[in-house]
């Protein structure tokens, strides 16, 4: 019997244990409280089940264990992924013969927690969801174990062929390597091809709810089988679930897809393609205000505005590493005159091309290039959602080329720029995450350990130097470098990922970027990627839901509507509207032959900030009776008085109409 040195949480606790030993047993020896709470664990950076067996390390180094605990992002991922398996087990139990697709956790989508794609013997309906959920609870109470087996690929194919699971066979067949992992829920008909990890038993799953059904094509291909996607969510406690459900009820009232249609802001039409946004004039007005604000700030902060093509030679994407690391979300290549091209998923290589167009000196740096550049990604149809997840989107992209000495200051400037911009649009609560490479060896990252350490240190110094609290997220870095993500909290407490500041030492190396230093020798610049809105589409969707469509005056597509009570004052209404338009305000006139109450209700439904009600008295006195959309009547005033008030609110970008 051999001995193994096990360390918990970076060596804070350690013990020599007889090997082999499971992670669960090792945790009990090291920290009983952690052992009771743990859902899974990381062993030397790799996520594993608690039943994983520790055999020791050949080099004699200690085995490092970090428990994956509740109330963490990793813990939530394990909990929700395990609940997705529980859902599939319940469906198989209730509807024998169901074919299974995939069932991941969803951490980036605030609407849902997980889904599972199925082809049931008959179409499922919303009435089936409570029945399935009830069976899930019955299975969960039986305290059934999640068990992982690693078996030869050929055996896995045989197992799933015998179970008549063609979609699982297809996934296994695509899997590289001779061995694959499968998961069982003991005592249920469920088996899945999955990497895991999962909770130790179903008793850990208590606070969950099935939410809705949707259609989905296998692998997002309309030529492949039509499936049904069952959405649900799960939390660590019932209190958390109840709070989320209450928030969800409010979120449904703010759904940007419904408001976008009702307020005539944008549309997505099947004949043009899923995930492709048509901006209507009113939505375009708000976008213009967003862009104008951004361009003014870019100019003030020393950025140069650039424009680049939507397509480039495929070789460019090979050099950048996107062909190797990003091909699954790039649209297929197209060929012209013997040369292959790809539509761009990102703007970075084009900005590099501008940098390389001339020899650069340290005296020129930092160089800051900004672009409102439209990119395209081949997102699967099942992942698309209104403005939040699309196939064509415009990034407020910028790339900063700087010296190692100035990188910390540039990162700080990017963070401060983000807070200023987000604050101008009404967001004042933030969560900052630092995504780093971590110890996960299953993902492909470019660059050396030393380069990653330097890059991470630069981001940490910038955050800590500003006194900004942040959460460190292991294994979520971009393939070319670590990044800072700034999430905003909206009016009902949801977090949205928007701003990203990313450190990149790989692209300057791959494209052989240089600047001539003070020593007259060539040096490699540092490259910083940053997007503040993230994308115009996603930010607009968040903005719609944050304000529930009732935008502050400076953003509102229609800032005031003139409402004549009688046809006798129609000419005066037109004069009022022209006067206000000449002053730069966005104004409409409602000349329909309706009662004033109906006109006011229509303006309220359109969430127009100000209504100017005109009757004979207002016309005689040259005044307007002003209604504000939330406060109602605020009095009669001269047209100049209202105009001055409105211009002041617009020019100051006030967030309330007071």
mmCIF file with all atom_site columns, N, CA, C and O in Angstrom, residues 274-276 310 317 322 326-332 342-349 373-381 383-384 388-395 397 399 479-480 483 500 502 529 531 534-535 538:
data_model
loop_
_atom_site.group_PDB
_atom_site.id
_atom_site.type_symbol
_atom_site.label_atom_id
_atom_site.label_alt_id
_atom_site.label_comp_id
_atom_site.label_asym_id
_atom_site.label_entity_id
_atom_site.label_seq_id
_atom_site.pdbx_PDB_ins_code
_atom_site.Cartn_x
_atom_site.Cartn_y
_atom_site.Cartn_z
_atom_site.occupancy
_atom_site.B_iso_or_equiv
_atom_site.pdbx_formal_charge
_atom_site.auth_seq_id
_atom_site.auth_comp_id
_atom_site.auth_asym_id
_atom_site.auth_atom_id
_atom_site.pdbx_PDB_model_num
ATOM 1   N N  . UNK A 1 274 ? -32.406 33.812 -38.732 1.00 0.00 ? 274 UNK A N  1
ATOM 2   C CA . UNK A 1 274 ? -32.421 33.919 -37.278 1.00 0.00 ? 274 UNK A CA 1
ATOM 3   C C  . UNK A 1 274 ? -31.153 34.612 -36.783 1.00 0.00 ? 274 UNK A C  1
ATOM 4   O O  . UNK A 1 274 ? -30.078 34.446 -37.341 1.00 0.00 ? 274 UNK A O  1
ATOM 5   N N  . UNK A 1 275 ? -31.307 35.375 -35.717 1.00 0.00 ? 275 UNK A N  1
ATOM 6   C CA . UNK A 1 275 ? -30.145 36.008 -35.104 1.00 0.00 ? 275 UNK A CA 1
ATOM 7   C C  . UNK A 1 275 ? -29.628 37.231 -35.837 1.00 0.00 ? 275 UNK A C  1
ATOM 8   O O  . UNK A 1 275 ? -28.548 37.725 -35.521 1.00 0.00 ? 275 UNK A O  1
ATOM 9   N N  . UNK A 1 276 ? -30.401 37.720 -36.824 1.00 0.00 ? 276 UNK A N  1
ATOM 10  C CA . UNK A 1 276 ? -30.002 38.901 -37.599 1.00 0.00 ? 276 UNK A CA 1
ATOM 11  C C  . UNK A 1 276 ? -31.017 40.008 -37.332 1.00 0.00 ? 276 UNK A C  1
ATOM 12  O O  . UNK A 1 276 ? -32.222 39.819 -37.549 1.00 0.00 ? 276 UNK A O  1
ATOM 13  N N  . UNK A 1 310 ? -15.652 43.408 -43.714 1.00 0.00 ? 310 UNK A N  1
ATOM 14  C CA . UNK A 1 310 ? -16.390 42.359 -43.025 1.00 0.00 ? 310 UNK A CA 1
ATOM 15  C C  . UNK A 1 310 ? -15.825 40.978 -43.332 1.00 0.00 ? 310 UNK A C  1
ATOM 16  O O  . UNK A 1 310 ? -16.280 39.987 -42.757 1.00 0.00 ? 310 UNK A O  1
ATOM 17  N N  . UNK A 1 317 ? -6.943  34.330 -40.498 1.00 0.00 ? 317 UNK A N  1
ATOM 18  C CA . UNK A 1 317 ? -7.512  33.703 -39.302 1.00 0.00 ? 317 UNK A CA 1
ATOM 19  C C  . UNK A 1 317 ? -6.663  32.521 -38.844 1.00 0.00 ? 317 UNK A C  1
ATOM 20  O O  . UNK A 1 317 ? -6.703  32.155 -37.659 1.00 0.00 ? 317 UNK A O  1
ATOM 21  N N  . UNK A 1 322 ? -7.583  31.939 -34.738 1.00 0.00 ? 322 UNK A N  1
ATOM 22  C CA . UNK A 1 322 ? -9.025  31.724 -34.692 1.00 0.00 ? 322 UNK A CA 1
ATOM 23  C C  . UNK A 1 322 ? -9.427  30.426 -35.403 1.00 0.00 ? 322 UNK A C  1
ATOM 24  O O  . UNK A 1 322 ? -10.349 29.737 -34.964 1.00 0.00 ? 322 UNK A O  1
ATOM 25  N N  . UNK A 1 326 ? -11.312 28.835 -32.653 1.00 0.00 ? 326 UNK A N  1
ATOM 26  C CA . UNK A 1 326 ? -12.601 29.527 -32.708 1.00 0.00 ? 326 UNK A CA 1
ATOM 27  C C  . UNK A 1 326 ? -13.442 29.092 -33.899 1.00 0.00 ? 326 UNK A C  1
ATOM 28  O O  . UNK A 1 326 ? -14.500 29.658 -34.144 1.00 0.00 ? 326 UNK A O  1
ATOM 29  N N  . UNK A 1 327 ? -12.980 28.065 -34.623 1.00 0.00 ? 327 UNK A N  1
ATOM 30  C CA . UNK A 1 327 ? -13.611 27.708 -35.894 1.00 0.00 ? 327 UNK A CA 1
ATOM 31  C C  . UNK A 1 327 ? -15.056 27.280 -35.736 1.00 0.00 ? 327 UNK A C  1
ATOM 32  O O  . UNK A 1 327 ? -15.872 27.457 -36.654 1.00 0.00 ? 327 UNK A O  1
ATOM 33  N N  . UNK A 1 328 ? -15.418 26.731 -34.573 1.00 0.00 ? 328 UNK A N  1
ATOM 34  C CA . UNK A 1 328 ? -16.775 26.217 -34.412 1.00 0.00 ? 328 UNK A CA 1
ATOM 35  C C  . UNK A 1 328 ? -17.829 27.315 -34.391 1.00 0.00 ? 328 UNK A C  1
ATOM 36  O O  . UNK A 1 328 ? -19.020 27.031 -34.560 1.00 0.00 ? 328 UNK A O  1
ATOM 37  N N  . UNK A 1 329 ? -17.442 28.573 -34.164 1.00 0.00 ? 329 UNK A N  1
ATOM 38  C CA . UNK A 1 329 ? -18.419 29.661 -34.226 1.00 0.00 ? 329 UNK A CA 1
ATOM 39  C C  . UNK A 1 329 ? -18.127 30.628 -35.378 1.00 0.00 ? 329 UNK A C  1
ATOM 40  O O  . UNK A 1 329 ? -18.644 31.737 -35.404 1.00 0.00 ? 329 UNK A O  1
ATOM 41  N N  . UNK A 1 330 ? -17.306 30.194 -36.324 1.00 0.00 ? 330 UNK A N  1
ATOM 42  C CA . UNK A 1 330 ? -17.078 30.992 -37.532 1.00 0.00 ? 330 UNK A CA 1
ATOM 43  C C  . UNK A 1 330 ? -17.918 30.417 -38.671 1.00 0.00 ? 330 UNK A C  1
ATOM 44  O O  . UNK A 1 330 ? -18.094 29.206 -38.775 1.00 0.00 ? 330 UNK A O  1
ATOM 45  N N  . UNK A 1 331 ? -18.433 31.292 -39.517 1.00 0.00 ? 331 UNK A N  1
ATOM 46  C CA . UNK A 1 331 ? -19.158 30.820 -40.692 1.00 0.00 ? 331 UNK A CA 1
ATOM 47  C C  . UNK A 1 331 ? -18.180 30.148 -41.656 1.00 0.00 ? 331 UNK A C  1
ATOM 48  O O  . UNK A 1 331 ? -16.983 30.466 -41.677 1.00 0.00 ? 331 UNK A O  1
ATOM 49  N N  . UNK A 1 332 ? -18.699 29.222 -42.443 1.00 0.00 ? 332 UNK A N  1
ATOM 50  C CA . UNK A 1 332 ? -17.860 28.426 -43.336 1.00 0.00 ? 332 UNK A CA 1
ATOM 51  C C  . UNK A 1 332 ? -17.123 29.311 -44.335 1.00 0.00 ? 332 UNK A C  1
ATOM 52  O O  . UNK A 1 332 ? -17.619 30.373 -44.733 1.00 0.00 ? 332 UNK A O  1
ATOM 53  N N  . UNK A 1 342 ? -13.005 34.186 -45.150 1.00 0.00 ? 342 UNK A N  1
ATOM 54  C CA . UNK A 1 342 ? -13.960 33.953 -44.059 1.00 0.00 ? 342 UNK A CA 1
ATOM 55  C C  . UNK A 1 342 ? -14.532 35.291 -43.615 1.00 0.00 ? 342 UNK A C  1
ATOM 56  O O  . UNK A 1 342 ? -13.809 36.292 -43.527 1.00 0.00 ? 342 UNK A O  1
ATOM 57  N N  . UNK A 1 343 ? -15.831 35.288 -43.313 1.00 0.00 ? 343 UNK A N  1
ATOM 58  C CA . UNK A 1 343 ? -16.450 36.479 -42.738 1.00 0.00 ? 343 UNK A CA 1
ATOM 59  C C  . UNK A 1 343 ? -15.952 36.624 -41.308 1.00 0.00 ? 343 UNK A C  1
ATOM 60  O O  . UNK A 1 343 ? -15.686 35.634 -40.633 1.00 0.00 ? 343 UNK A O  1
ATOM 61  N N  . UNK A 1 344 ? -15.776 37.841 -40.834 1.00 0.00 ? 344 UNK A N  1
ATOM 62  C CA . UNK A 1 344 ? -15.048 38.036 -39.581 1.00 0.00 ? 344 UNK A CA 1
ATOM 63  C C  . UNK A 1 344 ? -15.909 37.777 -38.343 1.00 0.00 ? 344 UNK A C  1
ATOM 64  O O  . UNK A 1 344 ? -17.038 38.252 -38.247 1.00 0.00 ? 344 UNK A O  1
ATOM 65  N N  . UNK A 1 345 ? -15.348 37.039 -37.359 1.00 0.00 ? 345 UNK A N  1
ATOM 66  C CA . UNK A 1 345 ? -15.998 36.909 -36.057 1.00 0.00 ? 345 UNK A CA 1
ATOM 67  C C  . UNK A 1 345 ? -15.499 37.974 -35.086 1.00 0.00 ? 345 UNK A C  1
ATOM 68  O O  . UNK A 1 345 ? -16.077 38.172 -34.025 1.00 0.00 ? 345 UNK A O  1
ATOM 69  N N  . UNK A 1 346 ? -14.382 38.615 -35.431 1.00 0.00 ? 346 UNK A N  1
ATOM 70  C CA . UNK A 1 346 ? -13.760 39.627 -34.575 1.00 0.00 ? 346 UNK A CA 1
ATOM 71  C C  . UNK A 1 346 ? -13.044 40.656 -35.446 1.00 0.00 ? 346 UNK A C  1
ATOM 72  O O  . UNK A 1 346 ? -12.780 40.407 -36.623 1.00 0.00 ? 346 UNK A O  1
ATOM 73  N N  . UNK A 1 347 ? -12.731 41.787 -34.839 1.00 0.00 ? 347 UNK A N  1
ATOM 74  C CA . UNK A 1 347 ? -12.076 42.870 -35.579 1.00 0.00 ? 347 UNK A CA 1
ATOM 75  C C  . UNK A 1 347 ? -10.557 42.914 -35.378 1.00 0.00 ? 347 UNK A C  1
ATOM 76  O O  . UNK A 1 347 ? -9.864  43.639 -36.097 1.00 0.00 ? 347 UNK A O  1
ATOM 77  N N  . UNK A 1 348 ? -10.056 42.132 -34.406 1.00 0.00 ? 348 UNK A N  1
ATOM 78  C CA . UNK A 1 348 ? -8.660  42.301 -33.978 1.00 0.00 ? 348 UNK A CA 1
ATOM 79  C C  . UNK A 1 348 ? -7.625  42.264 -35.112 1.00 0.00 ? 348 UNK A C  1
ATOM 80  O O  . UNK A 1 348 ? -6.761  43.152 -35.176 1.00 0.00 ? 348 UNK A O  1
ATOM 81  N N  . UNK A 1 349 ? -7.651  41.240 -35.997 1.00 0.00 ? 349 UNK A N  1
ATOM 82  C CA . UNK A 1 349 ? -6.581  41.191 -37.010 1.00 0.00 ? 349 UNK A CA 1
ATOM 83  C C  . UNK A 1 349 ? -6.542  42.415 -37.919 1.00 0.00 ? 349 UNK A C  1
ATOM 84  O O  . UNK A 1 349 ? -5.473  42.805 -38.401 1.00 0.00 ? 349 UNK A O  1
ATOM 85  N N  . UNK A 1 373 ? -17.533 47.910 -35.304 1.00 0.00 ? 373 UNK A N  1
ATOM 86  C CA . UNK A 1 373 ? -17.355 46.924 -36.365 1.00 0.00 ? 373 UNK A CA 1
ATOM 87  C C  . UNK A 1 373 ? -18.340 45.779 -36.247 1.00 0.00 ? 373 UNK A C  1
ATOM 88  O O  . UNK A 1 373 ? -18.471 45.167 -35.188 1.00 0.00 ? 373 UNK A O  1
ATOM 89  N N  . UNK A 1 374 ? -19.018 45.472 -37.339 1.00 0.00 ? 374 UNK A N  1
ATOM 90  C CA . UNK A 1 374 ? -20.003 44.395 -37.332 1.00 0.00 ? 374 UNK A CA 1
ATOM 91  C C  . UNK A 1 374 ? -19.331 43.057 -37.579 1.00 0.00 ? 374 UNK A C  1
ATOM 92  O O  . UNK A 1 374 ? -18.570 42.902 -38.543 1.00 0.00 ? 374 UNK A O  1
ATOM 93  N N  . UNK A 1 375 ? -19.592 42.097 -36.692 1.00 0.00 ? 375 UNK A N  1
ATOM 94  C CA . UNK A 1 375 ? -19.005 40.759 -36.751 1.00 0.00 ? 375 UNK A CA 1
ATOM 95  C C  . UNK A 1 375 ? -20.117 39.719 -36.865 1.00 0.00 ? 375 UNK A C  1
ATOM 96  O O  . UNK A 1 375 ? -21.286 40.006 -36.619 1.00 0.00 ? 375 UNK A O  1
ATOM 97  N N  . UNK A 1 376 ? -19.711 38.498 -37.221 1.00 0.00 ? 376 UNK A N  1
ATOM 98  C CA . UNK A 1 376 ? -20.685 37.438 -37.460 1.00 0.00 ? 376 UNK A CA 1
ATOM 99  C C  . UNK A 1 376 ? -20.187 36.143 -36.841 1.00 0.00 ? 376 UNK A C  1
ATOM 100 O O  . UNK A 1 376 ? -19.034 35.771 -37.020 1.00 0.00 ? 376 UNK A O  1
ATOM 101 N N  . UNK A 1 377 ? -21.069 35.481 -36.116 1.00 0.00 ? 377 UNK A N  1
ATOM 102 C CA . UNK A 1 377 ? -20.712 34.211 -35.494 1.00 0.00 ? 377 UNK A CA 1
ATOM 103 C C  . UNK A 1 377 ? -21.816 33.189 -35.734 1.00 0.00 ? 377 UNK A C  1
ATOM 104 O O  . UNK A 1 377 ? -22.996 33.517 -35.649 1.00 0.00 ? 377 UNK A O  1
ATOM 105 N N  . UNK A 1 378 ? -21.406 31.964 -36.016 1.00 0.00 ? 378 UNK A N  1
ATOM 106 C CA . UNK A 1 378 ? -22.343 30.894 -36.380 1.00 0.00 ? 378 UNK A CA 1
ATOM 107 C C  . UNK A 1 378 ? -22.914 30.256 -35.120 1.00 0.00 ? 378 UNK A C  1
ATOM 108 O O  . UNK A 1 378 ? -22.679 29.078 -34.830 1.00 0.00 ? 378 UNK A O  1
ATOM 109 N N  . UNK A 1 379 ? -23.695 31.041 -34.383 1.00 0.00 ? 379 UNK A N  1
ATOM 110 C CA . UNK A 1 379 ? -24.309 30.535 -33.159 1.00 0.00 ? 379 UNK A CA 1
ATOM 111 C C  . UNK A 1 379 ? -25.430 29.557 -33.521 1.00 0.00 ? 379 UNK A C  1
ATOM 112 O O  . UNK A 1 379 ? -26.177 29.768 -34.474 1.00 0.00 ? 379 UNK A O  1
ATOM 113 N N  . UNK A 1 380 ? -25.555 28.487 -32.741 1.00 0.00 ? 380 UNK A N  1
ATOM 114 C CA . UNK A 1 380 ? -26.622 27.522 -32.979 1.00 0.00 ? 380 UNK A CA 1
ATOM 115 C C  . UNK A 1 380 ? -27.977 28.169 -32.696 1.00 0.00 ? 380 UNK A C  1
ATOM 116 O O  . UNK A 1 380 ? -28.105 29.005 -31.794 1.00 0.00 ? 380 UNK A O  1
ATOM 117 N N  . UNK A 1 381 ? -28.984 27.752 -33.459 1.00 0.00 ? 381 UNK A N  1
ATOM 118 C CA . UNK A 1 381 ? -30.294 28.402 -33.353 1.00 0.00 ? 381 UNK A CA 1
ATOM 119 C C  . UNK A 1 381 ? -30.866 28.290 -31.945 1.00 0.00 ? 381 UNK A C  1
ATOM 120 O O  . UNK A 1 381 ? -31.553 29.197 -31.473 1.00 0.00 ? 381 UNK A O  1
ATOM 121 N N  . UNK A 1 383 ? -29.417 28.576 -29.202 1.00 0.00 ? 383 UNK A N  1
ATOM 122 C CA . UNK A 1 383 ? -28.799 29.503 -28.250 1.00 0.00 ? 383 UNK A CA 1
ATOM 123 C C  . UNK A 1 383 ? -29.206 30.949 -28.508 1.00 0.00 ? 383 UNK A C  1
ATOM 124 O O  . UNK A 1 383 ? -28.907 31.822 -27.690 1.00 0.00 ? 383 UNK A O  1
ATOM 125 N N  . UNK A 1 384 ? -29.859 31.209 -29.632 1.00 0.00 ? 384 UNK A N  1
ATOM 126 C CA . UNK A 1 384 ? -30.205 32.584 -29.993 1.00 0.00 ? 384 UNK A CA 1
ATOM 127 C C  . UNK A 1 384 ? -31.325 33.101 -29.100 1.00 0.00 ? 384 UNK A C  1
ATOM 128 O O  . UNK A 1 384 ? -32.227 32.361 -28.722 1.00 0.00 ? 384 UNK A O  1
ATOM 129 N N  . UNK A 1 388 ? -29.963 39.530 -27.271 1.00 0.00 ? 388 UNK A N  1
ATOM 130 C CA . UNK A 1 388 ? -28.941 39.118 -26.312 1.00 0.00 ? 388 UNK A CA 1
ATOM 131 C C  . UNK A 1 388 ? -27.939 38.133 -26.893 1.00 0.00 ? 388 UNK A C  1
ATOM 132 O O  . UNK A 1 388 ? -26.780 38.112 -26.490 1.00 0.00 ? 388 UNK A O  1
ATOM 133 N N  . UNK A 1 389 ? -28.383 37.280 -27.792 1.00 0.00 ? 389 UNK A N  1
ATOM 134 C CA . UNK A 1 389 ? -27.496 36.312 -28.445 1.00 0.00 ? 389 UNK A CA 1
ATOM 135 C C  . UNK A 1 389 ? -27.877 36.280 -29.905 1.00 0.00 ? 389 UNK A C  1
ATOM 136 O O  . UNK A 1 389 ? -28.967 35.857 -30.263 1.00 0.00 ? 389 UNK A O  1
ATOM 137 N N  . UNK A 1 390 ? -26.985 36.749 -30.765 1.00 0.00 ? 390 UNK A N  1
ATOM 138 C CA . UNK A 1 390 ? -27.310 36.956 -32.176 1.00 0.00 ? 390 UNK A CA 1
ATOM 139 C C  . UNK A 1 390 ? -26.195 36.384 -33.044 1.00 0.00 ? 390 UNK A C  1
ATOM 140 O O  . UNK A 1 390 ? -25.144 35.957 -32.561 1.00 0.00 ? 390 UNK A O  1
ATOM 141 N N  . UNK A 1 391 ? -26.418 36.411 -34.340 1.00 0.00 ? 391 UNK A N  1
ATOM 142 C CA . UNK A 1 391 ? -25.392 35.953 -35.286 1.00 0.00 ? 391 UNK A CA 1
ATOM 143 C C  . UNK A 1 391 ? -24.651 37.109 -35.950 1.00 0.00 ? 391 UNK A C  1
ATOM 144 O O  . UNK A 1 391 ? -23.529 36.933 -36.408 1.00 0.00 ? 391 UNK A O  1
ATOM 145 N N  . UNK A 1 392 ? -25.289 38.252 -36.018 1.00 0.00 ? 392 UNK A N  1
ATOM 146 C CA . UNK A 1 392 ? -24.642 39.447 -36.547 1.00 0.00 ? 392 UNK A CA 1
ATOM 147 C C  . UNK A 1 392 ? -24.752 40.562 -35.529 1.00 0.00 ? 392 UNK A C  1
ATOM 148 O O  . UNK A 1 392 ? -25.843 40.869 -35.073 1.00 0.00 ? 392 UNK A O  1
ATOM 149 N N  . UNK A 1 393 ? -23.633 41.137 -35.148 1.00 0.00 ? 393 UNK A N  1
ATOM 150 C CA . UNK A 1 393 ? -23.649 42.152 -34.089 1.00 0.00 ? 393 UNK A CA 1
ATOM 151 C C  . UNK A 1 393 ? -22.517 43.144 -34.307 1.00 0.00 ? 393 UNK A C  1
ATOM 152 O O  . UNK A 1 393 ? -21.493 42.833 -34.933 1.00 0.00 ? 393 UNK A O  1
ATOM 153 N N  . UNK A 1 394 ? -22.718 44.352 -33.773 1.00 0.00 ? 394 UNK A N  1
ATOM 154 C CA . UNK A 1 394 ? -21.720 45.408 -33.906 1.00 0.00 ? 394 UNK A CA 1
ATOM 155 C C  . UNK A 1 394 ? -21.036 45.626 -32.567 1.00 0.00 ? 394 UNK A C  1
ATOM 156 O O  . UNK A 1 394 ? -21.677 46.005 -31.589 1.00 0.00 ? 394 UNK A O  1
ATOM 157 N N  . UNK A 1 395 ? -19.726 45.362 -32.534 1.00 0.00 ? 395 UNK A N  1
ATOM 158 C CA . UNK A 1 395 ? -18.947 45.574 -31.318 1.00 0.00 ? 395 UNK A CA 1
ATOM 159 C C  . UNK A 1 395 ? -18.425 47.001 -31.265 1.00 0.00 ? 395 UNK A C  1
ATOM 160 O O  . UNK A 1 395 ? -17.994 47.547 -32.288 1.00 0.00 ? 395 UNK A O  1
ATOM 161 N N  . UNK A 1 397 ? -15.588 48.019 -30.493 1.00 0.00 ? 397 UNK A N  1
ATOM 162 C CA . UNK A 1 397 ? -14.303 47.358 -30.301 1.00 0.00 ? 397 UNK A CA 1
ATOM 163 C C  . UNK A 1 397 ? -13.168 48.365 -30.288 1.00 0.00 ? 397 UNK A C  1
ATOM 164 O O  . UNK A 1 397 ? -13.204 49.365 -31.017 1.00 0.00 ? 397 UNK A O  1
ATOM 165 N N  . UNK A 1 399 ? -8.632  48.396 -29.779 1.00 0.00 ? 399 UNK A N  1
ATOM 166 C CA . UNK A 1 399 ? -7.378  47.705 -29.495 1.00 0.00 ? 399 UNK A CA 1
ATOM 167 C C  . UNK A 1 399 ? -6.305  48.751 -29.228 1.00 0.00 ? 399 UNK A C  1
ATOM 168 O O  . UNK A 1 399 ? -6.164  49.718 -29.982 1.00 0.00 ? 399 UNK A O  1
ATOM 169 N N  . UNK A 1 479 ? -8.507  32.335 -25.086 1.00 0.00 ? 479 UNK A N  1
ATOM 170 C CA . UNK A 1 479 ? -7.393  31.453 -25.425 1.00 0.00 ? 479 UNK A CA 1
ATOM 171 C C  . UNK A 1 479 ? -6.083  32.212 -25.601 1.00 0.00 ? 479 UNK A C  1
ATOM 172 O O  . UNK A 1 479 ? -5.004  31.629 -25.558 1.00 0.00 ? 479 UNK A O  1
ATOM 173 N N  . UNK A 1 480 ? -6.159  33.542 -25.745 1.00 0.00 ? 480 UNK A N  1
ATOM 174 C CA . UNK A 1 480 ? -4.953  34.325 -25.991 1.00 0.00 ? 480 UNK A CA 1
ATOM 175 C C  . UNK A 1 480 ? -4.532  35.181 -24.797 1.00 0.00 ? 480 UNK A C  1
ATOM 176 O O  . UNK A 1 480 ? -3.552  35.912 -24.882 1.00 0.00 ? 480 UNK A O  1
ATOM 177 N N  . UNK A 1 483 ? -8.533  38.118 -18.784 1.00 0.00 ? 483 UNK A N  1
ATOM 178 C CA . UNK A 1 483 ? -9.423  39.241 -19.075 1.00 0.00 ? 483 UNK A CA 1
ATOM 179 C C  . UNK A 1 483 ? -10.154 39.692 -17.819 1.00 0.00 ? 483 UNK A C  1
ATOM 180 O O  . UNK A 1 483 ? -10.302 38.949 -16.847 1.00 0.00 ? 483 UNK A O  1
ATOM 181 N N  . UNK A 1 500 ? -15.625 44.120 -21.445 1.00 0.00 ? 500 UNK A N  1
ATOM 182 C CA . UNK A 1 500 ? -14.485 43.212 -21.347 1.00 0.00 ? 500 UNK A CA 1
ATOM 183 C C  . UNK A 1 500 ? -13.200 43.977 -21.640 1.00 0.00 ? 500 UNK A C  1
ATOM 184 O O  . UNK A 1 500 ? -13.141 44.767 -22.582 1.00 0.00 ? 500 UNK A O  1
ATOM 185 N N  . UNK A 1 502 ? -9.261  42.793 -22.169 1.00 0.00 ? 502 UNK A N  1
ATOM 186 C CA . UNK A 1 502 ? -8.476  41.571 -22.318 1.00 0.00 ? 502 UNK A CA 1
ATOM 187 C C  . UNK A 1 502 ? -7.023  41.890 -22.645 1.00 0.00 ? 502 UNK A C  1
ATOM 188 O O  . UNK A 1 502 ? -6.733  42.746 -23.486 1.00 0.00 ? 502 UNK A O  1
ATOM 189 N N  . UNK A 1 529 ? -7.342  44.300 -25.774 1.00 0.00 ? 529 UNK A N  1
ATOM 190 C CA . UNK A 1 529 ? -8.658  44.324 -26.408 1.00 0.00 ? 529 UNK A CA 1
ATOM 191 C C  . UNK A 1 529 ? -9.641  44.903 -25.397 1.00 0.00 ? 529 UNK A C  1
ATOM 192 O O  . UNK A 1 529 ? -9.596  44.532 -24.222 1.00 0.00 ? 529 UNK A O  1
ATOM 193 N N  . UNK A 1 531 ? -13.975 46.153 -25.073 1.00 0.00 ? 531 UNK A N  1
ATOM 194 C CA . UNK A 1 531 ? -15.302 46.541 -25.558 1.00 0.00 ? 531 UNK A CA 1
ATOM 195 C C  . UNK A 1 531 ? -16.087 47.000 -24.344 1.00 0.00 ? 531 UNK A C  1
ATOM 196 O O  . UNK A 1 531 ? -16.074 46.334 -23.305 1.00 0.00 ? 531 UNK A O  1
ATOM 197 N N  . UNK A 1 534 ? -19.957 46.146 -25.213 1.00 0.00 ? 534 UNK A N  1
ATOM 198 C CA . UNK A 1 534 ? -19.897 44.723 -25.543 1.00 0.00 ? 534 UNK A CA 1
ATOM 199 C C  . UNK A 1 534 ? -20.315 44.564 -26.991 1.00 0.00 ? 534 UNK A C  1
ATOM 200 O O  . UNK A 1 534 ? -19.505 44.352 -27.875 1.00 0.00 ? 534 UNK A O  1
ATOM 201 N N  . UNK A 1 535 ? -21.592 44.664 -27.225 1.00 0.00 ? 535 UNK A N  1
ATOM 202 C CA . UNK A 1 535 ? -22.114 44.814 -28.587 1.00 0.00 ? 535 UNK A CA 1
ATOM 203 C C  . UNK A 1 535 ? -23.297 45.763 -28.505 1.00 0.00 ? 535 UNK A C  1
ATOM 204 O O  . UNK A 1 535 ? -23.966 45.855 -27.476 1.00 0.00 ? 535 UNK A O  1
ATOM 205 N N  . UNK A 1 538 ? -26.639 43.662 -27.824 1.00 0.00 ? 538 UNK A N  1
ATOM 206 C CA . UNK A 1 538 ? -26.835 43.147 -26.465 1.00 0.00 ? 538 UNK A CA 1
ATOM 207 C C  . UNK A 1 538 ? -27.055 44.293 -25.477 1.00 0.00 ? 538 UNK A C  1
ATOM 208 O O  . UNK A 1 538 ? -27.935 44.223 -24.618 1.00 0.00 ? 538 UNK A O  1
#
